[in-house]
């Protein structure tokens, strides 16, 4: 853990805007020093509002408090909180080259020239930007600009790093590559980091813990595995990964179509079998090839389309008769799991 990092506590933090619109219901949350916490949810769920409260760009409603360790920073502006921010559009200075952008915050603080040079060189090396130090930022790729923005945010050695959808503007292939880089970088730095995204794959890859939000409320806080395999409610289960829902029952440790229980499970937990071998029989309605896997939609379980994942090399014909088998221990909703 970076010794400069701090823990963050939000105490009864709510936020109303004009005409009484409530963007955030009261939030109580603890972020551990050195942790990467990801806020995940759809647009308008309150995740960016929460980030802005931590940054000092917004003030919570009266009674709310933001603490860095034991220091109450609620009334402090962003420049007094020692936070670094990376935005979706990077907000780089087009009139400065790479080195000038990274050094900007250090020059504002009027640090000695040699100290600035050493810190900038250190970050250019860390971000693999040394060969681009004198290049205008307009001449960089999206991934390189993202690394410049991150280096600039880290230059003043912030206590907290705040990232607001920093990969959202990149194409899918580059976003996936940078996700891997970001994962290694955040863990290596050990800076307390708050990361906002609507991309569940990004959240799973980067978060030590994930906060799933909906309509201004926290639905669940947990590790990526907990969020995915033990969702607290239907809102979480449906937002994090594809969810199968059906009415049915359990018998002999397997799911059957007969019954009135609400049953949830993931496509990877449904085995696709010949029709006479499985419990949930039906016809193939849709086949989606995804490269490493094929997602098969089967009209089964009382007429609902249930999805199963099979290896990408497996070819399944539309309208063929098949069956699905789902083990009771794979179910997600606590009410349907066998005791």
PDB file of C-alpha atoms in Angstrom, residues 28-263:
ATOM      1  CA  UNK A  28     -22.761   5.199   4.320  1.00  0.00           C
ATOM      2  CA  UNK A  29     -19.625   3.619   2.905  1.00  0.00           C
ATOM      3  CA  UNK A  30     -16.044   2.861   3.896  1.00  0.00           C
ATOM      4  CA  UNK A  31     -13.196   2.613   1.380  1.00  0.00           C
ATOM      5  CA  UNK A  32     -10.006   1.069   2.752  1.00  0.00           C
ATOM      6  CA  UNK A  33      -6.618   2.713   2.224  1.00  0.00           C
ATOM      7  CA  UNK A  34      -4.984   1.369  -0.942  1.00  0.00           C
ATOM      8  CA  UNK A  35      -8.198  -0.256  -2.169  1.00  0.00           C
ATOM      9  CA  UNK A  36      -9.614   0.068  -5.682  1.00  0.00           C
ATOM     10  CA  UNK A  37     -13.363   0.508  -5.324  1.00  0.00           C
ATOM     11  CA  UNK A  38     -15.520   0.531  -8.455  1.00  0.00           C
ATOM     12  CA  UNK A  39     -18.909   2.232  -8.651  1.00  0.00           C
ATOM     13  CA  UNK A  40     -20.986   0.350 -11.211  1.00  0.00           C
ATOM     14  CA  UNK A  41     -24.412   1.161 -12.573  1.00  0.00           C
ATOM     15  CA  UNK A  42     -26.415   2.648 -15.455  1.00  0.00           C
ATOM     16  CA  UNK A  43     -26.483   6.332 -16.351  1.00  0.00           C
ATOM     17  CA  UNK A  44     -28.205   8.441 -13.710  1.00  0.00           C
ATOM     18  CA  UNK A  45     -27.758   5.922 -10.895  1.00  0.00           C
ATOM     19  CA  UNK A  46     -25.708   8.279  -8.674  1.00  0.00           C
ATOM     20  CA  UNK A  47     -22.209   6.896  -9.192  1.00  0.00           C
ATOM     21  CA  UNK A  48     -20.688  10.085 -10.652  1.00  0.00           C
ATOM     22  CA  UNK A  49     -22.451  12.209  -8.022  1.00  0.00           C
ATOM     23  CA  UNK A  50     -20.784  10.084  -5.340  1.00  0.00           C
ATOM     24  CA  UNK A  51     -17.402  10.511  -7.035  1.00  0.00           C
ATOM     25  CA  UNK A  52     -17.885  14.287  -7.130  1.00  0.00           C
ATOM     26  CA  UNK A  53     -18.712  14.346  -3.402  1.00  0.00           C
ATOM     27  CA  UNK A  54     -15.456  12.525  -2.677  1.00  0.00           C
ATOM     28  CA  UNK A  55     -13.545  14.914  -4.955  1.00  0.00           C
ATOM     29  CA  UNK A  56     -14.996  18.064  -3.414  1.00  0.00           C
ATOM     30  CA  UNK A  57     -16.670  19.127  -6.652  1.00  0.00           C
ATOM     31  CA  UNK A  58     -20.049  18.810  -4.923  1.00  0.00           C
ATOM     32  CA  UNK A  59     -21.178  19.241  -1.334  1.00  0.00           C
ATOM     33  CA  UNK A  60     -23.448  16.666   0.337  1.00  0.00           C
ATOM     34  CA  UNK A  61     -26.802  17.720   1.763  1.00  0.00           C
ATOM     35  CA  UNK A  62     -26.607  19.083   5.332  1.00  0.00           C
ATOM     36  CA  UNK A  63     -25.622  16.371   7.780  1.00  0.00           C
ATOM     37  CA  UNK A  64     -23.508  14.421   5.291  1.00  0.00           C
ATOM     38  CA  UNK A  65     -19.780  14.035   5.923  1.00  0.00           C
ATOM     39  CA  UNK A  66     -16.745  12.965   3.891  1.00  0.00           C
ATOM     40  CA  UNK A  67     -13.664  11.837   5.819  1.00  0.00           C
ATOM     41  CA  UNK A  68     -10.160  10.996   4.636  1.00  0.00           C
ATOM     42  CA  UNK A  69      -8.960   8.757   7.462  1.00  0.00           C
ATOM     43  CA  UNK A  70     -10.025  10.797  10.506  1.00  0.00           C
ATOM     44  CA  UNK A  71      -9.877  14.179   8.735  1.00  0.00           C
ATOM     45  CA  UNK A  72     -13.254  15.731   7.929  1.00  0.00           C
ATOM     46  CA  UNK A  73     -12.809  17.136   4.408  1.00  0.00           C
ATOM     47  CA  UNK A  74     -16.503  17.893   3.758  1.00  0.00           C
ATOM     48  CA  UNK A  75     -15.965  21.642   3.542  1.00  0.00           C
ATOM     49  CA  UNK A  76     -12.616  21.483   1.712  1.00  0.00           C
ATOM     50  CA  UNK A  77     -12.437  22.309  -2.023  1.00  0.00           C
ATOM     51  CA  UNK A  78     -10.885  19.834  -4.440  1.00  0.00           C
ATOM     52  CA  UNK A  79      -7.478  21.555  -4.469  1.00  0.00           C
ATOM     53  CA  UNK A  80      -7.159  21.119  -0.688  1.00  0.00           C
ATOM     54  CA  UNK A  81      -8.038  17.413  -0.655  1.00  0.00           C
ATOM     55  CA  UNK A  82      -4.992  16.172  -2.600  1.00  0.00           C
ATOM     56  CA  UNK A  83      -6.935  14.054  -5.042  1.00  0.00           C
ATOM     57  CA  UNK A  84      -6.002  13.195  -8.615  1.00  0.00           C
ATOM     58  CA  UNK A  85      -8.699  12.961 -11.278  1.00  0.00           C
ATOM     59  CA  UNK A  86      -8.845  11.270 -14.685  1.00  0.00           C
ATOM     60  CA  UNK A  87     -11.846  12.106 -16.863  1.00  0.00           C
ATOM     61  CA  UNK A  88     -13.448  10.385 -19.823  1.00  0.00           C
ATOM     62  CA  UNK A  89     -12.217  13.078 -22.233  1.00  0.00           C
ATOM     63  CA  UNK A  90      -8.788  13.251 -20.474  1.00  0.00           C
ATOM     64  CA  UNK A  91      -8.907  17.121 -20.396  1.00  0.00           C
ATOM     65  CA  UNK A  92      -5.320  17.417 -21.658  1.00  0.00           C
ATOM     66  CA  UNK A  93      -3.832  20.815 -22.545  1.00  0.00           C
ATOM     67  CA  UNK A  94      -3.481  20.941 -26.357  1.00  0.00           C
ATOM     68  CA  UNK A  95      -0.873  23.723 -26.203  1.00  0.00           C
ATOM     69  CA  UNK A  96       1.507  21.558 -24.124  1.00  0.00           C
ATOM     70  CA  UNK A  97       3.461  18.474 -25.118  1.00  0.00           C
ATOM     71  CA  UNK A  98       3.382  15.232 -23.144  1.00  0.00           C
ATOM     72  CA  UNK A  99       6.055  16.328 -20.685  1.00  0.00           C
ATOM     73  CA  UNK A 100       4.334  19.688 -20.166  1.00  0.00           C
ATOM     74  CA  UNK A 101       0.988  18.044 -19.439  1.00  0.00           C
ATOM     75  CA  UNK A 102       2.471  15.653 -16.876  1.00  0.00           C
ATOM     76  CA  UNK A 103       4.420  18.470 -15.214  1.00  0.00           C
ATOM     77  CA  UNK A 104       1.524  20.934 -15.083  1.00  0.00           C
ATOM     78  CA  UNK A 105       0.309  20.218 -11.553  1.00  0.00           C
ATOM     79  CA  UNK A 106       3.839  20.258 -10.187  1.00  0.00           C
ATOM     80  CA  UNK A 107       4.578  23.649 -11.748  1.00  0.00           C
ATOM     81  CA  UNK A 108       1.382  25.079 -10.264  1.00  0.00           C
ATOM     82  CA  UNK A 109       2.771  24.047  -6.874  1.00  0.00           C
ATOM     83  CA  UNK A 110       6.030  25.834  -7.746  1.00  0.00           C
ATOM     84  CA  UNK A 111       8.237  22.882  -6.933  1.00  0.00           C
ATOM     85  CA  UNK A 112      11.962  23.093  -7.759  1.00  0.00           C
ATOM     86  CA  UNK A 113      12.724  22.508 -11.435  1.00  0.00           C
ATOM     87  CA  UNK A 114      14.979  19.497 -10.799  1.00  0.00           C
ATOM     88  CA  UNK A 115      12.379  17.861  -8.567  1.00  0.00           C
ATOM     89  CA  UNK A 116       9.758  18.320 -11.297  1.00  0.00           C
ATOM     90  CA  UNK A 117      12.074  16.832 -13.924  1.00  0.00           C
ATOM     91  CA  UNK A 118      12.799  13.743 -11.813  1.00  0.00           C
ATOM     92  CA  UNK A 119       9.108  13.141 -11.030  1.00  0.00           C
ATOM     93  CA  UNK A 120       8.030  13.587 -14.654  1.00  0.00           C
ATOM     94  CA  UNK A 121      10.782  11.246 -15.897  1.00  0.00           C
ATOM     95  CA  UNK A 122       9.691   8.670 -13.331  1.00  0.00           C
ATOM     96  CA  UNK A 123       6.083   8.791 -14.531  1.00  0.00           C
ATOM     97  CA  UNK A 124       6.972   8.786 -18.221  1.00  0.00           C
ATOM     98  CA  UNK A 125       8.955   5.624 -17.593  1.00  0.00           C
ATOM     99  CA  UNK A 126       6.130   4.062 -15.573  1.00  0.00           C
ATOM    100  CA  UNK A 127       3.568   4.817 -18.295  1.00  0.00           C
ATOM    101  CA  UNK A 128       5.883   3.831 -21.162  1.00  0.00           C
ATOM    102  CA  UNK A 129       5.753   7.374 -22.550  1.00  0.00           C
ATOM    103  CA  UNK A 130       9.441   8.301 -22.508  1.00  0.00           C
ATOM    104  CA  UNK A 131       9.681   8.145 -26.318  1.00  0.00           C
ATOM    105  CA  UNK A 132       6.695  10.508 -26.610  1.00  0.00           C
ATOM    106  CA  UNK A 133       7.828  13.108 -24.065  1.00  0.00           C
ATOM    107  CA  UNK A 134       8.193  15.950 -26.592  1.00  0.00           C
ATOM    108  CA  UNK A 135       5.243  15.013 -28.782  1.00  0.00           C
ATOM    109  CA  UNK A 136       2.085  17.196 -28.955  1.00  0.00           C
ATOM    110  CA  UNK A 137      -0.842  15.422 -27.294  1.00  0.00           C
ATOM    111  CA  UNK A 138      -2.913  15.806 -30.494  1.00  0.00           C
ATOM    112  CA  UNK A 139      -0.492  13.387 -32.163  1.00  0.00           C
ATOM    113  CA  UNK A 140      -1.124  10.590 -29.656  1.00  0.00           C
ATOM    114  CA  UNK A 141      -3.441   7.609 -29.870  1.00  0.00           C
ATOM    115  CA  UNK A 142      -6.389   7.289 -27.510  1.00  0.00           C
ATOM    116  CA  UNK A 143      -4.521   4.818 -25.325  1.00  0.00           C
ATOM    117  CA  UNK A 144      -1.457   7.066 -25.123  1.00  0.00           C
ATOM    118  CA  UNK A 145      -3.602  10.069 -24.162  1.00  0.00           C
ATOM    119  CA  UNK A 146      -5.215   8.016 -21.442  1.00  0.00           C
ATOM    120  CA  UNK A 147      -1.769   7.206 -20.010  1.00  0.00           C
ATOM    121  CA  UNK A 148      -0.748  10.887 -20.147  1.00  0.00           C
ATOM    122  CA  UNK A 149      -3.889  11.859 -18.224  1.00  0.00           C
ATOM    123  CA  UNK A 150      -3.164   9.196 -15.625  1.00  0.00           C
ATOM    124  CA  UNK A 151       0.468  10.309 -15.274  1.00  0.00           C
ATOM    125  CA  UNK A 152      -0.637  13.923 -14.814  1.00  0.00           C
ATOM    126  CA  UNK A 153      -3.098  12.888 -12.088  1.00  0.00           C
ATOM    127  CA  UNK A 154      -0.411  10.884 -10.275  1.00  0.00           C
ATOM    128  CA  UNK A 155       2.352  13.498 -10.542  1.00  0.00           C
ATOM    129  CA  UNK A 156       1.526  15.401  -7.302  1.00  0.00           C
ATOM    130  CA  UNK A 157       1.362  12.096  -5.347  1.00  0.00           C
ATOM    131  CA  UNK A 158      -2.368  12.286  -4.542  1.00  0.00           C
ATOM    132  CA  UNK A 159      -3.878  10.630  -1.477  1.00  0.00           C
ATOM    133  CA  UNK A 160      -6.824   9.467  -3.593  1.00  0.00           C
ATOM    134  CA  UNK A 161      -7.108   8.728  -7.316  1.00  0.00           C
ATOM    135  CA  UNK A 162     -10.548   9.297  -8.912  1.00  0.00           C
ATOM    136  CA  UNK A 163     -11.307   7.899 -12.364  1.00  0.00           C
ATOM    137  CA  UNK A 164     -14.564   8.787 -14.141  1.00  0.00           C
ATOM    138  CA  UNK A 165     -15.132   6.326 -17.031  1.00  0.00           C
ATOM    139  CA  UNK A 166     -11.557   6.837 -18.332  1.00  0.00           C
ATOM    140  CA  UNK A 167     -11.813   4.078 -20.966  1.00  0.00           C
ATOM    141  CA  UNK A 168     -15.321   4.814 -22.238  1.00  0.00           C
ATOM    142  CA  UNK A 169     -14.225   6.787 -25.320  1.00  0.00           C
ATOM    143  CA  UNK A 170     -11.922   4.032 -26.626  1.00  0.00           C
ATOM    144  CA  UNK A 171     -12.786   1.285 -29.079  1.00  0.00           C
ATOM    145  CA  UNK A 172     -13.563  -2.153 -27.667  1.00  0.00           C
ATOM    146  CA  UNK A 173     -10.222  -3.811 -28.483  1.00  0.00           C
ATOM    147  CA  UNK A 174      -8.123  -0.977 -27.050  1.00  0.00           C
ATOM    148  CA  UNK A 175     -10.392  -0.733 -24.008  1.00  0.00           C
ATOM    149  CA  UNK A 176      -9.840  -4.405 -23.242  1.00  0.00           C
ATOM    150  CA  UNK A 177      -6.043  -4.078 -23.603  1.00  0.00           C
ATOM    151  CA  UNK A 178      -5.899  -0.989 -21.378  1.00  0.00           C
ATOM    152  CA  UNK A 179      -8.127  -2.657 -18.802  1.00  0.00           C
ATOM    153  CA  UNK A 180      -5.360  -5.210 -18.252  1.00  0.00           C
ATOM    154  CA  UNK A 181      -2.749  -2.436 -17.996  1.00  0.00           C
ATOM    155  CA  UNK A 182      -4.898  -0.436 -15.589  1.00  0.00           C
ATOM    156  CA  UNK A 183      -5.395  -3.462 -13.370  1.00  0.00           C
ATOM    157  CA  UNK A 184      -1.635  -4.000 -12.995  1.00  0.00           C
ATOM    158  CA  UNK A 185      -0.947  -0.294 -12.562  1.00  0.00           C
ATOM    159  CA  UNK A 186      -3.510   0.363  -9.816  1.00  0.00           C
ATOM    160  CA  UNK A 187      -2.361  -2.652  -7.826  1.00  0.00           C
ATOM    161  CA  UNK A 188       1.268  -1.645  -8.220  1.00  0.00           C
ATOM    162  CA  UNK A 189       0.666   1.947  -7.134  1.00  0.00           C
ATOM    163  CA  UNK A 190      -1.331   1.101  -4.024  1.00  0.00           C
ATOM    164  CA  UNK A 191      -3.172   4.433  -4.167  1.00  0.00           C
ATOM    165  CA  UNK A 192      -6.728   4.493  -2.838  1.00  0.00           C
ATOM    166  CA  UNK A 193      -8.688   4.564  -6.096  1.00  0.00           C
ATOM    167  CA  UNK A 194     -12.344   5.203  -6.898  1.00  0.00           C
ATOM    168  CA  UNK A 195     -13.334   4.096 -10.392  1.00  0.00           C
ATOM    169  CA  UNK A 196     -16.699   4.873 -12.013  1.00  0.00           C
ATOM    170  CA  UNK A 197     -18.016   2.795 -14.920  1.00  0.00           C
ATOM    171  CA  UNK A 198     -21.176   1.381 -16.473  1.00  0.00           C
ATOM    172  CA  UNK A 199     -19.172  -1.527 -17.973  1.00  0.00           C
ATOM    173  CA  UNK A 200     -19.527  -4.663 -15.839  1.00  0.00           C
ATOM    174  CA  UNK A 201     -16.489  -6.381 -17.404  1.00  0.00           C
ATOM    175  CA  UNK A 202     -14.379  -3.339 -16.506  1.00  0.00           C
ATOM    176  CA  UNK A 203     -15.707  -3.384 -12.948  1.00  0.00           C
ATOM    177  CA  UNK A 204     -14.939  -7.102 -12.558  1.00  0.00           C
ATOM    178  CA  UNK A 205     -11.401  -6.688 -13.892  1.00  0.00           C
ATOM    179  CA  UNK A 206     -10.422  -3.641 -11.840  1.00  0.00           C
ATOM    180  CA  UNK A 207     -12.262  -3.637  -8.540  1.00  0.00           C
ATOM    181  CA  UNK A 208     -11.105  -5.068  -5.246  1.00  0.00           C
ATOM    182  CA  UNK A 209     -14.746  -4.414  -4.395  1.00  0.00           C
ATOM    183  CA  UNK A 210     -17.694  -3.220  -6.461  1.00  0.00           C
ATOM    184  CA  UNK A 211     -20.521  -0.912  -5.416  1.00  0.00           C
ATOM    185  CA  UNK A 212     -23.586  -1.581  -7.580  1.00  0.00           C
ATOM    186  CA  UNK A 213     -25.892   1.445  -7.703  1.00  0.00           C
ATOM    187  CA  UNK A 214     -29.415   2.013  -8.996  1.00  0.00           C
ATOM    188  CA  UNK A 215     -31.648   5.092  -8.811  1.00  0.00           C
ATOM    189  CA  UNK A 216     -29.405   6.880  -6.335  1.00  0.00           C
ATOM    190  CA  UNK A 217     -29.089   3.948  -3.945  1.00  0.00           C
ATOM    191  CA  UNK A 218     -26.456   1.321  -3.203  1.00  0.00           C
ATOM    192  CA  UNK A 219     -27.849  -2.099  -4.073  1.00  0.00           C
ATOM    193  CA  UNK A 220     -24.831  -4.194  -3.022  1.00  0.00           C
ATOM    194  CA  UNK A 221     -21.173  -3.879  -2.034  1.00  0.00           C
ATOM    195  CA  UNK A 222     -18.902  -6.887  -2.460  1.00  0.00           C
ATOM    196  CA  UNK A 223     -15.988  -8.486  -4.248  1.00  0.00           C
ATOM    197  CA  UNK A 224     -16.453  -9.169  -7.975  1.00  0.00           C
ATOM    198  CA  UNK A 225     -17.100 -12.855  -7.216  1.00  0.00           C
ATOM    199  CA  UNK A 226     -19.678 -12.022  -4.562  1.00  0.00           C
ATOM    200  CA  UNK A 227     -21.490  -9.587  -6.835  1.00  0.00           C
ATOM    201  CA  UNK A 228     -21.583 -12.044  -9.736  1.00  0.00           C
ATOM    202  CA  UNK A 229     -22.312 -15.312  -7.934  1.00  0.00           C
ATOM    203  CA  UNK A 230     -24.260 -14.038  -4.914  1.00  0.00           C
ATOM    204  CA  UNK A 231     -26.245 -10.990  -6.082  1.00  0.00           C
ATOM    205  CA  UNK A 232     -28.279  -9.326  -3.357  1.00  0.00           C
ATOM    206  CA  UNK A 233     -31.366  -8.860  -5.515  1.00  0.00           C
ATOM    207  CA  UNK A 234     -32.764  -9.016  -9.027  1.00  0.00           C
ATOM    208  CA  UNK A 235     -31.461  -5.518  -9.844  1.00  0.00           C
ATOM    209  CA  UNK A 236     -27.858  -6.614  -9.246  1.00  0.00           C
ATOM    210  CA  UNK A 237     -28.242 -10.039 -10.837  1.00  0.00           C
ATOM    211  CA  UNK A 238     -29.705  -8.540 -13.999  1.00  0.00           C
ATOM    212  CA  UNK A 239     -27.162  -5.750 -14.347  1.00  0.00           C
ATOM    213  CA  UNK A 240     -24.024  -7.814 -13.752  1.00  0.00           C
ATOM    214  CA  UNK A 241     -23.984 -10.414 -16.501  1.00  0.00           C
ATOM    215  CA  UNK A 242     -26.779 -12.129 -18.432  1.00  0.00           C
ATOM    216  CA  UNK A 243     -29.495 -13.628 -16.255  1.00  0.00           C
ATOM    217  CA  UNK A 244     -31.915 -16.456 -17.001  1.00  0.00           C
ATOM    218  CA  UNK A 245     -35.265 -16.188 -15.165  1.00  0.00           C
ATOM    219  CA  UNK A 246     -37.993 -18.799 -15.135  1.00  0.00           C
ATOM    220  CA  UNK A 247     -40.738 -20.366 -13.065  1.00  0.00           C
ATOM    221  CA  UNK A 248     -40.043 -23.929 -12.075  1.00  0.00           C
ATOM    222  CA  UNK A 249     -39.074 -26.249  -9.282  1.00  0.00           C
ATOM    223  CA  UNK A 250     -36.251 -28.394  -7.895  1.00  0.00           C
ATOM    224  CA  UNK A 251     -36.135 -32.162  -7.866  1.00  0.00           C
ATOM    225  CA  UNK A 252     -33.192 -34.520  -7.355  1.00  0.00           C
ATOM    226  CA  UNK A 253     -30.822 -31.538  -7.230  1.00  0.00           C
ATOM    227  CA  UNK A 254     -31.856 -30.204 -10.651  1.00  0.00           C
ATOM    228  CA  UNK A 255     -34.140 -27.540 -12.047  1.00  0.00           C
ATOM    229  CA  UNK A 256     -37.421 -28.703 -13.623  1.00  0.00           C
ATOM    230  CA  UNK A 257     -40.038 -26.777 -15.564  1.00  0.00           C
ATOM    231  CA  UNK A 258     -42.816 -27.851 -13.203  1.00  0.00           C
ATOM    232  CA  UNK A 259     -43.293 -25.525 -10.248  1.00  0.00           C
ATOM    233  CA  UNK A 260     -43.920 -21.915  -9.282  1.00  0.00           C
ATOM    234  CA  UNK A 261     -40.577 -20.935  -7.785  1.00  0.00           C
ATOM    235  CA  UNK A 262     -38.737 -17.933  -9.206  1.00  0.00           C
ATOM    236  CA  UNK A 263     -35.415 -19.318 -10.478  1.00  0.00           C
TER     237      UNK A 263
END
